[in-house]
C-alpha atoms as one frame of an Amber mdcrd trajectory, in Angstrom:
protein
 -23.632   7.685  -9.311 -20.862  10.295  -8.949 -17.748   8.352  -8.861 -15.362
   8.178 -12.045 -12.250   6.315 -12.831  -9.092   8.382 -12.043  -6.669   8.877
 -14.826  -3.493   6.912 -14.551  -0.930   9.703 -13.797   1.904  10.248 -11.560
   1.060  11.918  -8.118   3.758  14.125  -6.548   4.006  14.787  -2.959   6.563
  16.127  -0.449   8.320  12.885   0.250   7.292  10.582  -2.466   5.760  10.171
  -5.863   3.196   7.687  -6.968   3.807   6.481 -10.564   1.527   3.987 -12.369
   3.292   0.783 -11.983   4.514  -0.866 -15.293   5.890  -4.293 -15.914   9.229
  -2.470 -16.834   9.442  -1.438 -13.056   9.024  -4.877 -11.679  12.671  -5.561
 -11.462  13.247  -2.481  -9.239  10.247  -3.574  -7.129  11.750  -6.994  -6.752
  15.001  -5.358  -5.191  12.697  -3.414  -2.773  10.323  -5.820  -1.457  11.249
  -9.411  -2.217  12.285 -10.002   1.311  11.180 -12.235   4.079  10.397  -9.375
   6.301   7.974  -8.039   3.918   6.042 -11.249   3.413   6.261 -12.417   6.868
   3.069 -10.964   8.197   0.774 -11.529   5.373   1.649  -9.499   2.110   1.232
 -11.488  -0.942  -0.229 -14.481   1.020   2.531 -14.669   3.514   5.867 -16.344
   3.621   4.692 -18.986   1.099   4.033 -16.353  -1.442   7.547 -14.923  -1.488
   9.400 -15.405  -4.764  13.104 -14.216  -4.126  14.420 -15.041  -7.682  13.761
 -11.982  -9.925  12.178 -13.839 -12.759   9.890 -15.822 -10.424   9.004 -12.501
  -8.689   8.126 -10.645 -12.040   5.909 -13.676 -12.942   4.183 -13.693  -9.651
   3.824  -9.819  -9.664   2.151 -10.088 -13.090  -0.636 -12.274 -11.374  -0.945
 -10.584  -8.052  -1.367  -6.839  -8.841  -4.820  -5.816  -9.907  -3.821  -4.303
 -13.352  -7.433  -3.516 -14.062  -7.180  -1.010 -11.075  -4.692   1.603 -10.491
  -1.341   0.015  -9.164   1.398   2.451  -8.347   5.102   2.225  -7.755   6.390
   4.484  -5.000   9.544   6.621  -5.576  11.337   8.787  -2.913  11.667  12.495
  -3.611  14.977  14.276  -2.524  17.815  13.177  -0.375  20.472  10.529  -0.844
  17.908   7.978  -2.405  16.083  10.385  -4.632  14.114   8.499  -7.427  14.600
   5.006  -5.937  11.600   2.729  -6.072  10.684   1.623  -2.434   7.283  -0.150
  -2.642   3.912  -0.579  -4.186   0.336   0.334  -3.569  -2.841   0.549  -5.599
  -6.331   1.645  -5.762  -8.386  -1.317  -6.894 -11.869  -2.943  -6.849 -13.172
   0.167  -8.432 -17.115   0.048  -8.123 -18.297   3.237  -9.739 -21.980   2.624
  -9.271 -21.537   2.144  -5.438 -18.801   4.743  -5.296 -16.399   2.381  -3.488
 -12.804   1.186  -3.825 -10.187  -0.377  -2.027  -6.525   0.645  -1.150  -4.158
  -2.425  -0.934  -1.396  -4.302  -2.657   0.676  -2.255  -0.362   4.403  -3.208
   0.585   7.470  -1.156   1.377  11.251  -1.914   1.667  11.656  -2.395   5.327
  14.233   0.367   5.438  11.347   2.934   4.896   9.125   1.301   7.693   8.074
   4.111  10.013   8.913   7.005   7.820   6.829   9.424   5.961   6.354   7.064
   3.075   3.080   5.149   4.199   1.516   8.408   5.709   1.881  10.192   2.357
   1.006   7.359   0.216  -2.269   6.888   2.027  -2.994  10.744   1.933  -2.401
  10.902  -1.882  -4.410   7.832  -2.663  -7.467   8.653  -0.409  -7.388  12.232
  -1.889  -7.412  10.849  -5.365 -10.276   8.573  -4.581 -12.366  11.340  -2.877
 -11.488  13.813  -5.487 -13.020  11.398  -8.053 -16.311  11.072  -6.351 -15.837
   7.865  -4.480 -17.554   7.719  -1.039 -16.115   4.658   0.641 -12.547   3.362
   0.681 -12.019  -0.062   2.206  -8.585  -1.002   3.627  -7.963  -4.507   4.838
  -5.286  -6.807   6.232  -4.485 -10.331   7.252  -5.982 -10.412  10.873  -2.727
 -11.682  12.157  -0.671  -8.813  10.737  -0.601  -6.578  13.812   1.829  -4.056
  12.090  -0.400  -3.476   9.170  -3.718  -3.208  11.319  -1.893  -0.712  13.490
  -0.785   1.385  10.624  -4.440   1.204   9.154  -5.956   2.515  12.303  -3.017
   5.029  12.703  -4.230   6.940   9.509  -7.776   7.233  10.975  -9.573   4.354
   9.302 -12.475   2.754  11.149 -12.285  -0.850  12.225 -15.463  -2.671  10.866
 -14.875  -6.162  11.789 -13.299  -9.536  10.743 -14.107 -11.692   7.815 -13.477
 -15.142   8.921 -11.986 -17.765   6.557 -11.880 -15.101   3.825  -9.054 -15.960
   1.675  -6.906 -18.918   1.059  -3.006 -18.401   1.432  -0.455 -19.882  -0.975
   0.367 -22.464   1.787  -3.271 -23.545   1.824  -4.097 -22.133   5.238  -7.074
 -19.706   5.402  -6.763 -16.066   6.265  -9.174 -14.082   8.344  -9.220 -10.421
   7.094  -9.546  -7.377   9.244 -11.673  -4.817   7.444 -11.353  -1.148   7.798
 -12.774   1.988   5.924 -12.681   5.615   5.458 -15.924   7.208   4.067 -16.576
  10.641   2.692 -17.594  12.119   5.892 -14.468  10.895   7.638 -12.111  12.456
   4.991 -11.721  15.958   6.456 -10.796  14.619   9.934  -8.499  11.815   8.371
  -6.826  14.271   5.963  -6.099  16.733   8.778  -4.514  13.911  10.813  -2.359
  12.764   8.020  -1.092  16.204   7.242  -0.413  16.754  10.748   1.798  13.605
  10.852   3.559  14.597   7.712   4.535  17.936   9.458   6.318  16.150  12.184
   8.904  14.871   9.546   9.894  18.508   9.215  10.246  18.466   5.406  13.483
  16.172   5.637  13.879  13.797   2.771  13.404  10.035   3.607  16.631   8.366
   4.798  16.963   4.638   4.845  16.986   2.962   8.139  19.667   0.234   8.705
  18.535  -3.222   7.598  19.238  -4.335  11.086  16.879  -1.740  12.592  14.314
  -2.547  10.024  14.372  -6.244  10.881  13.731  -5.454  14.510  11.220  -2.592
  14.278
């Protein structure tokens, strides 16, 4: 066994920082992601999982995030929106004996969809995991969530298959989960691809897309 639990610390990149998510940050997270577009394709269990009122969202988030893992809030670096919280992600299901973990619990304000945010978040979390001795990182999505599945494949993860009737959604229906992974042998290739994608953003701070463009993207 070589894997060790990473220390909960703030990770700083070019475009974003990942800071350990705290209950105090949940009102900010509510403003960023408590939107129908975020939950429409499966995050949080799908549309029935959305709690648009702030207090209801905070109570839901207290149950939803795997606090025993490493949940992070995502903040922008530089530009007009420097320091703003725009989403969440986590490294969870930490299995030190089998050197495996999962990246998940990921959602972004739709205005940063298609920007450097997801690319750099995955680069930083995968780097954190592999630097701490993990050998397999799973990333899964609701099988009907085509946007998330495309994004997962786009970062270089390998599709492994679909777990049928895997998890019950808040509305009582059953979700099939599409399973992907990145293993240690993949990491040099995946890392190079993510760095190349980041370079295309030309070091310009992340700018919000209009809400109308975000809804139709």
